[in-house]
PDB file of C-alpha atoms and ligand atoms in Angstrom:
ATOM      1  CA  MET A   1      16.304   2.701   9.145  1.00  0.00           C
ATOM      2  CA  ARG A   2      12.885   3.329   7.560  1.00  0.00           C
ATOM      3  CA  LYS A   3      10.196   0.685   8.065  1.00  0.00           C
ATOM      4  CA  LYS A   4      10.155  -1.826   5.226  1.00  0.00           C
ATOM      5  CA  ILE A   5       6.732  -3.040   4.170  1.00  0.00           C
ATOM      6  CA  ILE A   6       5.478  -5.829   1.940  1.00  0.00           C
ATOM      7  CA  ALA A   7       1.719  -5.484   1.439  1.00  0.00           C
ATOM      8  CA  GLY A   8      -0.514  -7.852  -0.531  1.00  0.00           C
ATOM      9  CA  ASN A   9      -3.596  -6.436  -2.228  1.00  0.00           C
ATOM     10  CA  TRP A  10      -5.870  -9.417  -2.882  1.00  0.00           C
ATOM     11  CA  LYS A  11      -8.383  -7.230  -4.769  1.00  0.00           C
ATOM     12  CA  MET A  12     -11.735  -8.916  -5.616  1.00  0.00           C
ATOM     13  CA  ASN A  13     -10.284 -12.428  -5.749  1.00  0.00           C
ATOM     14  CA  LEU A  14     -10.608 -15.787  -3.963  1.00  0.00           C
ATOM     15  CA  ASN A  15     -13.469 -17.570  -2.251  1.00  0.00           C
ATOM     16  CA  LEU A  16     -13.501 -17.794   1.527  1.00  0.00           C
ATOM     17  CA  ALA A  17     -11.796 -21.211   1.689  1.00  0.00           C
ATOM     18  CA  GLU A  18      -9.052 -19.980  -0.652  1.00  0.00           C
ATOM     19  CA  ALA A  19      -8.611 -16.825   1.418  1.00  0.00           C
ATOM     20  CA  GLU A  20      -8.205 -18.958   4.551  1.00  0.00           C
ATOM     21  CA  ASP A  21      -5.660 -21.200   2.812  1.00  0.00           C
ATOM     22  CA  LEU A  22      -3.707 -18.196   1.626  1.00  0.00           C
ATOM     23  CA  VAL A  23      -3.426 -16.498   5.008  1.00  0.00           C
ATOM     24  CA  LYS A  24      -2.516 -19.836   6.596  1.00  0.00           C
ATOM     25  CA  GLY A  25       0.155 -20.403   3.924  1.00  0.00           C
ATOM     26  CA  VAL A  26       1.645 -16.951   4.469  1.00  0.00           C
ATOM     27  CA  ALA A  27       1.578 -17.334   8.277  1.00  0.00           C
ATOM     28  CA  SER A  28       3.272 -20.735   8.201  1.00  0.00           C
ATOM     29  CA  GLY A  29       5.915 -19.438   5.764  1.00  0.00           C
ATOM     30  CA  LEU A  30       6.599 -16.492   8.063  1.00  0.00           C
ATOM     31  CA  GLN A  31       6.963 -18.899  10.981  1.00  0.00           C
ATOM     32  CA  THR A  32      10.031 -20.461   9.360  1.00  0.00           C
ATOM     33  CA  ARG A  33      11.693 -17.126   8.564  1.00  0.00           C
ATOM     34  CA  ASN A  34      13.694 -14.823  10.726  1.00  0.00           C
ATOM     35  CA  ILE A  35      11.597 -11.678  10.402  1.00  0.00           C
ATOM     36  CA  SER A  36      13.546  -8.474  10.896  1.00  0.00           C
ATOM     37  CA  GLU A  37      12.160  -6.039  13.453  1.00  0.00           C
ATOM     38  CA  ASN A  38      12.113  -3.520  10.700  1.00  0.00           C
ATOM     39  CA  LEU A  39       9.693  -5.369   8.424  1.00  0.00           C
ATOM     40  CA  LYS A  40       5.923  -5.240   8.318  1.00  0.00           C
ATOM     41  CA  VAL A  41       3.874  -7.730   6.296  1.00  0.00           C
ATOM     42  CA  ILE A  42       0.344  -6.632   5.411  1.00  0.00           C
ATOM     43  CA  ILE A  43      -2.487  -8.401   3.613  1.00  0.00           C
ATOM     44  CA  ALA A  44      -5.585  -6.701   2.223  1.00  0.00           C
ATOM     45  CA  PRO A  45      -8.387  -9.232   1.575  1.00  0.00           C
ATOM     46  CA  SER A  46     -11.793  -8.068   0.381  1.00  0.00           C
ATOM     47  CA  HIS A  47     -14.185  -6.749   3.030  1.00  0.00           C
ATOM     48  CA  PRO A  48     -16.288  -9.912   3.595  1.00  0.00           C
ATOM     49  CA  TYR A  49     -13.175 -11.950   4.443  1.00  0.00           C
ATOM     50  CA  LEU A  50     -11.454  -9.529   6.797  1.00  0.00           C
ATOM     51  CA  PHE A  51     -12.875 -10.865  10.052  1.00  0.00           C
ATOM     52  CA  THR A  52     -12.174 -14.516   9.264  1.00  0.00           C
ATOM     53  CA  VAL A  53      -8.756 -13.934   7.737  1.00  0.00           C
ATOM     54  CA  ASN A  54      -7.751 -12.002  10.844  1.00  0.00           C
ATOM     55  CA  THR A  55      -8.423 -15.041  13.017  1.00  0.00           C
ATOM     56  CA  PHE A  56      -5.659 -16.886  11.120  1.00  0.00           C
ATOM     57  CA  ILE A  57      -2.982 -14.289  11.844  1.00  0.00           C
ATOM     58  CA  PRO A  58      -1.148 -15.895  14.768  1.00  0.00           C
ATOM     59  CA  GLY A  59      -0.919 -13.804  17.926  1.00  0.00           C
ATOM     60  CA  SER A  60       2.836 -14.435  17.909  1.00  0.00           C
ATOM     61  CA  GLN A  61       3.062 -12.643  14.523  1.00  0.00           C
ATOM     62  CA  SER A  62       0.689  -9.783  15.215  1.00  0.00           C
ATOM     63  CA  HIS A  63       3.534  -7.350  15.937  1.00  0.00           C
ATOM     64  CA  PHE A  64       4.610  -7.484  12.274  1.00  0.00           C
ATOM     65  CA  PHE A  65       1.777  -9.198  10.345  1.00  0.00           C
ATOM     66  CA  HIS A  66      -1.147  -6.817   9.824  1.00  0.00           C
ATOM     67  CA  LEU A  67      -4.577  -6.761   8.247  1.00  0.00           C
ATOM     68  CA  SER A  68      -5.589  -3.999   5.845  1.00  0.00           C
ATOM     69  CA  ALA A  69      -8.788  -3.073   4.070  1.00  0.00           C
ATOM     70  CA  GLN A  70      -8.733  -2.144   0.395  1.00  0.00           C
ATOM     71  CA  ASP A  71     -10.861   0.968   0.884  1.00  0.00           C
ATOM     72  CA  CYS A  72     -13.012   2.781   3.450  1.00  0.00           C
ATOM     73  CA  SER A  73     -16.033   5.048   3.274  1.00  0.00           C
ATOM     74  CA  ILE A  74     -15.830   8.835   3.281  1.00  0.00           C
ATOM     75  CA  ASN A  75     -18.681   8.725   5.811  1.00  0.00           C
ATOM     76  CA  LYS A  76     -18.633   8.009   9.504  1.00  0.00           C
ATOM     77  CA  SER A  77     -21.865   5.980   9.686  1.00  0.00           C
ATOM     78  CA  GLY A  78     -25.512   6.087   8.634  1.00  0.00           C
ATOM     79  CA  ALA A  79     -27.569   5.694   5.478  1.00  0.00           C
ATOM     80  CA  PHE A  80     -24.814   4.868   3.005  1.00  0.00           C
ATOM     81  CA  THR A  81     -25.862   1.497   1.627  1.00  0.00           C
ATOM     82  CA  GLY A  82     -22.954  -0.678   0.614  1.00  0.00           C
ATOM     83  CA  ASP A  83     -20.301   1.537   2.206  1.00  0.00           C
ATOM     84  CA  VAL A  84     -17.986   0.226   4.911  1.00  0.00           C
ATOM     85  CA  ALA A  85     -16.968   2.675   7.642  1.00  0.00           C
ATOM     86  CA  ALA A  86     -13.397   2.969   8.890  1.00  0.00           C
ATOM     87  CA  SER A  87     -14.679   2.233  12.427  1.00  0.00           C
ATOM     88  CA  MET A  88     -16.086  -1.108  11.171  1.00  0.00           C
ATOM     89  CA  LEU A  89     -12.769  -2.011   9.596  1.00  0.00           C
ATOM     90  CA  LYS A  90     -10.999  -1.234  12.858  1.00  0.00           C
ATOM     91  CA  ASN A  91     -13.631  -3.344  14.660  1.00  0.00           C
ATOM     92  CA  VAL A  92     -12.850  -6.456  12.610  1.00  0.00           C
ATOM     93  CA  GLY A  93      -9.107  -6.193  13.141  1.00  0.00           C
ATOM     94  CA  CYS A  94      -7.704  -3.899  10.459  1.00  0.00           C
ATOM     95  CA  ASP A  95      -4.655  -1.800  11.282  1.00  0.00           C
ATOM     96  CA  PHE A  96      -4.422  -0.283   7.789  1.00  0.00           C
ATOM     97  CA  THR A  97      -6.537   0.672   4.837  1.00  0.00           C
ATOM     98  CA  LEU A  98      -5.544   1.361   1.263  1.00  0.00           C
ATOM     99  CA  VAL A  99      -6.818   4.673  -0.052  1.00  0.00           C
ATOM    100  CA  GLY A 100      -6.798   5.874  -3.637  1.00  0.00           C
ATOM    101  CA  HIS A 101      -5.911   2.682  -5.490  1.00  0.00           C
ATOM    102  CA  SER A 102      -5.906   3.489  -9.215  1.00  0.00           C
ATOM    103  CA  GLU A 103      -8.652   0.916  -9.837  1.00  0.00           C
ATOM    104  CA  ARG A 104     -10.931   2.846  -7.477  1.00  0.00           C
ATOM    105  CA  ARG A 105      -9.888   6.189  -8.933  1.00  0.00           C
ATOM    106  CA  LYS A 106     -10.794   4.784 -12.369  1.00  0.00           C
ATOM    107  CA  TYR A 107     -13.897   2.643 -11.796  1.00  0.00           C
ATOM    108  CA  GLN A 108     -15.420   4.481  -8.822  1.00  0.00           C
ATOM    109  CA  LYS A 109     -14.263   7.877 -10.102  1.00  0.00           C
ATOM    110  CA  GLU A 110     -12.776   8.729  -6.710  1.00  0.00           C
ATOM    111  CA  SER A 111     -11.507  12.297  -6.690  1.00  0.00           C
ATOM    112  CA  ASN A 112      -8.520  13.676  -4.773  1.00  0.00           C
ATOM    113  CA  GLU A 113     -10.980  15.561  -2.539  1.00  0.00           C
ATOM    114  CA  GLU A 114     -12.919  12.368  -1.672  1.00  0.00           C
ATOM    115  CA  LEU A 115      -9.685  10.585  -0.932  1.00  0.00           C
ATOM    116  CA  VAL A 116      -8.799  13.248   1.615  1.00  0.00           C
ATOM    117  CA  GLU A 117     -12.104  12.496   3.383  1.00  0.00           C
ATOM    118  CA  LYS A 118     -11.246   8.786   3.420  1.00  0.00           C
ATOM    119  CA  VAL A 119      -7.837   9.513   4.894  1.00  0.00           C
ATOM    120  CA  LYS A 120      -9.492  11.628   7.616  1.00  0.00           C
ATOM    121  CA  GLN A 121     -11.953   8.836   8.419  1.00  0.00           C
ATOM    122  CA  ALA A 122      -9.108   6.340   8.624  1.00  0.00           C
ATOM    123  CA  PHE A 123      -7.056   8.502  10.997  1.00  0.00           C
ATOM    124  CA  ASP A 124     -10.121   9.293  13.131  1.00  0.00           C
ATOM    125  CA  ASN A 125     -10.527   5.541  13.634  1.00  0.00           C
ATOM    126  CA  ASN A 126      -6.893   4.697  14.289  1.00  0.00           C
ATOM    127  CA  LEU A 127      -6.245   3.102  10.938  1.00  0.00           C
ATOM    128  CA  LYS A 128      -2.963   3.722   9.198  1.00  0.00           C
ATOM    129  CA  VAL A 129      -3.191   4.608   5.509  1.00  0.00           C
ATOM    130  CA  ILE A 130      -1.405   3.256   2.464  1.00  0.00           C
ATOM    131  CA  PHE A 131      -2.085   6.026  -0.016  1.00  0.00           C
ATOM    132  CA  CYS A 132      -1.693   5.123  -3.690  1.00  0.00           C
ATOM    133  CA  CYS A 133      -0.577   7.476  -6.427  1.00  0.00           C
ATOM    134  CA  GLY A 134       0.698   7.036  -9.956  1.00  0.00           C
ATOM    135  CA  GLU A 135       0.374   8.113 -13.550  1.00  0.00           C
ATOM    136  CA  THR A 136      -1.308   6.538 -16.574  1.00  0.00           C
ATOM    137  CA  ILE A 137       0.656   5.576 -19.672  1.00  0.00           C
ATOM    138  CA  GLU A 138      -0.653   8.653 -21.511  1.00  0.00           C
ATOM    139  CA  GLU A 139       0.533  10.898 -18.685  1.00  0.00           C
ATOM    140  CA  ARG A 140       3.970   9.271 -18.690  1.00  0.00           C
ATOM    141  CA  LYS A 141       4.300   9.535 -22.466  1.00  0.00           C
ATOM    142  CA  ALA A 142       3.410  13.227 -22.195  1.00  0.00           C
ATOM    143  CA  GLU A 143       6.068  13.509 -19.455  1.00  0.00           C
ATOM    144  CA  LYS A 144       3.452  14.693 -16.993  1.00  0.00           C
ATOM    145  CA  HIS A 145       4.054  12.002 -14.392  1.00  0.00           C
ATOM    146  CA  PHE A 146       5.766  14.234 -11.831  1.00  0.00           C
ATOM    147  CA  GLU A 147       3.015  16.827 -12.109  1.00  0.00           C
ATOM    148  CA  VAL A 148       0.262  14.186 -11.770  1.00  0.00           C
ATOM    149  CA  ILE A 149       1.850  12.618  -8.706  1.00  0.00           C
ATOM    150  CA  GLU A 150       2.415  15.997  -7.064  1.00  0.00           C
ATOM    151  CA  ASN A 151      -1.274  16.823  -7.623  1.00  0.00           C
ATOM    152  CA  GLN A 152      -2.430  13.522  -6.168  1.00  0.00           C
ATOM    153  CA  LEU A 153      -0.296  13.998  -3.070  1.00  0.00           C
ATOM    154  CA  GLU A 154      -0.585  17.694  -2.413  1.00  0.00           C
ATOM    155  CA  THR A 155      -4.289  17.669  -1.412  1.00  0.00           C
ATOM    156  CA  VAL A 156      -3.750  14.884   1.079  1.00  0.00           C
ATOM    157  CA  PHE A 157      -0.528  16.347   2.514  1.00  0.00           C
ATOM    158  CA  SER A 158      -2.580  19.124   4.119  1.00  0.00           C
ATOM    159  CA  GLU A 159      -4.318  16.527   6.331  1.00  0.00           C
ATOM    160  CA  LEU A 160      -1.238  14.741   7.593  1.00  0.00           C
ATOM    161  CA  GLU A 161      -0.151  16.945  10.483  1.00  0.00           C
ATOM    162  CA  GLY A 162      -0.250  14.793  13.620  1.00  0.00           C
ATOM    163  CA  ASN A 163      -0.521  11.572  11.620  1.00  0.00           C
ATOM    164  CA  LEU A 164       2.687  11.528   9.634  1.00  0.00           C
ATOM    165  CA  GLU A 165       3.800   8.264  11.233  1.00  0.00           C
ATOM    166  CA  ASN A 166       0.474   6.674  10.215  1.00  0.00           C
ATOM    167  CA  PHE A 167       0.898   7.367   6.513  1.00  0.00           C
ATOM    168  CA  VAL A 168       2.604   5.248   3.876  1.00  0.00           C
ATOM    169  CA  ILE A 169       2.799   6.159   0.192  1.00  0.00           C
ATOM    170  CA  ALA A 170       2.578   3.582  -2.596  1.00  0.00           C
ATOM    171  CA  TYR A 171       3.803   4.690  -6.005  1.00  0.00           C
ATOM    172  CA  GLU A 172       1.947   2.572  -8.533  1.00  0.00           C
ATOM    173  CA  PRO A 173       2.335   3.534 -12.180  1.00  0.00           C
ATOM    174  CA  VAL A 174      -1.054   2.592 -13.640  1.00  0.00           C
ATOM    175  CA  TRP A 175       0.604   1.164 -16.762  1.00  0.00           C
ATOM    176  CA  ALA A 176       2.458  -1.373 -14.620  1.00  0.00           C
ATOM    177  CA  ILE A 177      -0.489  -2.658 -12.577  1.00  0.00           C
ATOM    178  CA  GLY A 178      -1.538  -6.152 -13.560  1.00  0.00           C
ATOM    179  CA  THR A 179       0.119  -5.765 -16.968  1.00  0.00           C
ATOM    180  CA  GLY A 180       3.320  -7.712 -16.366  1.00  0.00           C
ATOM    181  CA  GLU A 181       5.178  -4.540 -17.329  1.00  0.00           C
ATOM    182  CA  THR A 182       7.225  -3.361 -14.340  1.00  0.00           C
ATOM    183  CA  ALA A 183       8.745   0.079 -14.049  1.00  0.00           C
ATOM    184  CA  THR A 184      12.508  -0.317 -14.254  1.00  0.00           C
ATOM    185  CA  PRO A 185      14.229   0.070 -10.889  1.00  0.00           C
ATOM    186  CA  GLN A 186      15.632   3.376 -12.208  1.00  0.00           C
ATOM    187  CA  GLN A 187      12.201   4.677 -13.289  1.00  0.00           C
ATOM    188  CA  ALA A 188      10.715   3.729  -9.928  1.00  0.00           C
ATOM    189  CA  GLN A 189      13.643   5.188  -7.958  1.00  0.00           C
ATOM    190  CA  GLU A 190      13.376   8.458  -9.874  1.00  0.00           C
ATOM    191  CA  VAL A 191       9.747   8.884  -8.816  1.00  0.00           C
ATOM    192  CA  HIS A 192      10.337   7.711  -5.240  1.00  0.00           C
ATOM    193  CA  LYS A 193      13.134  10.259  -4.894  1.00  0.00           C
ATOM    194  CA  PHE A 194      10.837  12.932  -6.287  1.00  0.00           C
ATOM    195  CA  ILE A 195       8.132  12.007  -3.739  1.00  0.00           C
ATOM    196  CA  ARG A 196      10.678  12.143  -0.926  1.00  0.00           C
ATOM    197  CA  GLY A 197      11.629  15.600  -2.170  1.00  0.00           C
ATOM    198  CA  LEU A 198       7.973  16.695  -1.995  1.00  0.00           C
ATOM    199  CA  LEU A 199       7.799  15.385   1.571  1.00  0.00           C
ATOM    200  CA  SER A 200      10.963  17.201   2.491  1.00  0.00           C
ATOM    201  CA  ASN A 201       9.693  20.518   1.073  1.00  0.00           C
ATOM    202  CA  LYS A 202       6.406  20.190   2.914  1.00  0.00           C
ATOM    203  CA  PHE A 203       7.404  18.599   6.228  1.00  0.00           C
ATOM    204  CA  GLY A 204      11.181  18.794   6.440  1.00  0.00           C
ATOM    205  CA  ASN A 205      13.978  16.339   5.960  1.00  0.00           C
ATOM    206  CA  LYS A 206      13.380  14.194   9.038  1.00  0.00           C
ATOM    207  CA  VAL A 207       9.807  13.337   8.052  1.00  0.00           C
ATOM    208  CA  ALA A 208      10.870  12.708   4.440  1.00  0.00           C
ATOM    209  CA  GLU A 209      13.588  10.338   5.582  1.00  0.00           C
ATOM    210  CA  GLU A 210      11.241   8.433   7.885  1.00  0.00           C
ATOM    211  CA  MET A 211       8.226   7.890   5.633  1.00  0.00           C
ATOM    212  CA  SER A 212       8.013   4.535   3.822  1.00  0.00           C
ATOM    213  CA  ILE A 213       7.370   4.709   0.082  1.00  0.00           C
ATOM    214  CA  LEU A 214       6.337   1.438  -1.579  1.00  0.00           C
ATOM    215  CA  TYR A 215       6.460   0.479  -5.235  1.00  0.00           C
ATOM    216  CA  GLY A 216       3.542  -1.343  -6.855  1.00  0.00           C
ATOM    217  CA  GLY A 217       3.086  -2.676 -10.375  1.00  0.00           C
ATOM    218  CA  SER A 218       3.827  -6.246 -11.506  1.00  0.00           C
ATOM    219  CA  CYS A 219       6.311  -6.788  -8.694  1.00  0.00           C
ATOM    220  CA  LYS A 220       7.237 -10.474  -8.360  1.00  0.00           C
ATOM    221  CA  PRO A 221       9.950 -12.603  -6.767  1.00  0.00           C
ATOM    222  CA  THR A 222      12.106 -12.303  -9.905  1.00  0.00           C
ATOM    223  CA  ASN A 223      12.217  -8.493 -10.027  1.00  0.00           C
ATOM    224  CA  ALA A 224      11.699  -7.585  -6.361  1.00  0.00           C
ATOM    225  CA  SER A 225      15.383  -7.608  -5.350  1.00  0.00           C
ATOM    226  CA  ASP A 226      16.403  -5.055  -7.983  1.00  0.00           C
ATOM    227  CA  LEU A 227      13.524  -2.774  -7.003  1.00  0.00           C
ATOM    228  CA  PHE A 228      14.156  -3.083  -3.256  1.00  0.00           C
ATOM    229  CA  ALA A 229      17.857  -2.347  -3.755  1.00  0.00           C
ATOM    230  CA  GLN A 230      16.967   1.232  -4.743  1.00  0.00           C
ATOM    231  CA  ALA A 231      17.678   3.855  -2.097  1.00  0.00           C
ATOM    232  CA  ASP A 232      14.150   5.249  -1.865  1.00  0.00           C
ATOM    233  CA  ILE A 233      12.091   2.071  -2.355  1.00  0.00           C
ATOM    234  CA  ASP A 234      10.984   0.765   1.021  1.00  0.00           C
ATOM    235  CA  GLY A 235       8.920  -2.216  -0.063  1.00  0.00           C
ATOM    236  CA  GLY A 236       6.081  -3.208  -2.318  1.00  0.00           C
ATOM    237  CA  LEU A 237       2.323  -3.175  -2.744  1.00  0.00           C
ATOM    238  CA  ILE A 238       1.765  -6.471  -4.483  1.00  0.00           C
ATOM    239  CA  GLY A 239      -1.337  -7.495  -6.452  1.00  0.00           C
ATOM    240  CA  GLY A 240      -1.212 -10.687  -8.537  1.00  0.00           C
ATOM    241  CA  ALA A 241       1.862 -12.133  -6.852  1.00  0.00           C
ATOM    242  CA  SER A 242       0.234 -11.849  -3.410  1.00  0.00           C
ATOM    243  CA  LEU A 243      -2.441 -14.394  -4.347  1.00  0.00           C
ATOM    244  CA  LYS A 244      -0.083 -17.342  -3.933  1.00  0.00           C
ATOM    245  CA  ALA A 245       1.710 -17.817  -0.608  1.00  0.00           C
ATOM    246  CA  GLU A 246       4.848 -18.990  -2.393  1.00  0.00           C
ATOM    247  CA  SER A 247       5.271 -15.911  -4.587  1.00  0.00           C
ATOM    248  CA  PHE A 248       4.303 -13.493  -1.799  1.00  0.00           C
ATOM    249  CA  LEU A 249       6.850 -15.158   0.490  1.00  0.00           C
ATOM    250  CA  GLY A 250       9.406 -14.976  -2.348  1.00  0.00           C
ATOM    251  CA  ILE A 251       8.954 -11.188  -2.394  1.00  0.00           C
ATOM    252  CA  ILE A 252       9.227 -11.069   1.405  1.00  0.00           C
ATOM    253  CA  ASP A 253      12.497 -13.036   1.083  1.00  0.00           C
ATOM    254  CA  ALA A 254      13.819 -10.473  -1.410  1.00  0.00           C
ATOM    255  CA  MET A 255      13.193  -7.773   1.205  1.00  0.00           C
ATOM    256  CA  LEU A 256      14.704  -9.825   4.038  1.00  0.00           C
ATOM    257  CA  ASN A 257      17.852 -10.280   1.925  1.00  0.00           C
ATOM    258  CA  GLU A 258      17.943  -6.553   1.258  1.00  0.00           C
ATOM    259  CA  ILE A 259      17.632  -5.713   4.974  1.00  0.00           C
ATOM    260  CA  ALA A 260      20.255  -8.304   6.045  1.00  0.00           C
TER     261      ALA A 260
HETATM  262  C1  PEP B   1      -1.877  -3.442  -7.231  1.00  0.00           C
HETATM  263  O1  PEP B   1      -3.000  -3.651  -7.622  1.00  0.00           O
HETATM  264  O2  PEP B   1      -1.701  -2.699  -6.250  1.00  0.00           O
HETATM  265  C2  PEP B   1      -0.753  -4.059  -7.948  1.00  0.00           C
HETATM  266  C3  PEP B   1       0.436  -3.601  -7.750  1.00  0.00           C
HETATM  267  O3  PEP B   1      -1.077  -5.103  -8.794  1.00  0.00           O
HETATM  268  P1  PEP B   1      -0.043  -6.062  -9.586  1.00  0.00           P
HETATM  269  O4  PEP B   1       1.053  -6.428  -8.610  1.00  0.00           O
HETATM  270  O5  PEP B   1      -0.854  -7.234  -9.988  1.00  0.00           O
HETATM  271  O6  PEP B   1       0.485  -5.262 -10.725  1.00  0.00           O
END
């Protein structure tokens, strides 16, 4: 069975005390659940909180509960004021980093070529990557979503040889992020199946069948089960609903029910 993943993207939210409370709340909720061997839980706090938040992930949960960054630099080290190197993220306890979130593509104008450099930096520093892709509402209305997603993925696919097991894809339709408007399970499944087809063409069926593809975009406890029931949806990248332990745990429960 493919790895199932529930990842929380905290974005630029919370003060330090709130971040501590949240990780503690998630950890104590996980303590009372029977976590399947096949599930990974990931949280992505903002950079200044990573070190501290990591200290609240219990050692007994560290085989399934992981820390992720929200981004990493394209550079290795040096005079890049404000950047955070992948090696630094590894140093403070990250196992993963997000790359290519649509908010960074939009506000930081990150190009597909830059994102490839970030992926390389991550792999060079033993970080696994959750690589985000997805179309805008205009692109979907123009029925260009498959083309857009293929473009976003094809540049990065050329860098994956040797690191296929360290790569996770998150399909996040931009029109569903933070809007309350979720893709229907059928819309999401259609794209996930398409992405798995791209993987199969490029790397063969075995790799395509083994790679986890997450859905992101207004996923919450009330719609998670229907999304996770789809054949090619292997979990979620969760924004708003990951900021409260109760709703994040509710989404984890939806996945645990699906796995059971
Ligand atoms: C995200 O930012 O990755 C996301 C999916 O946000 P939300 O769940 O709030 O739509």
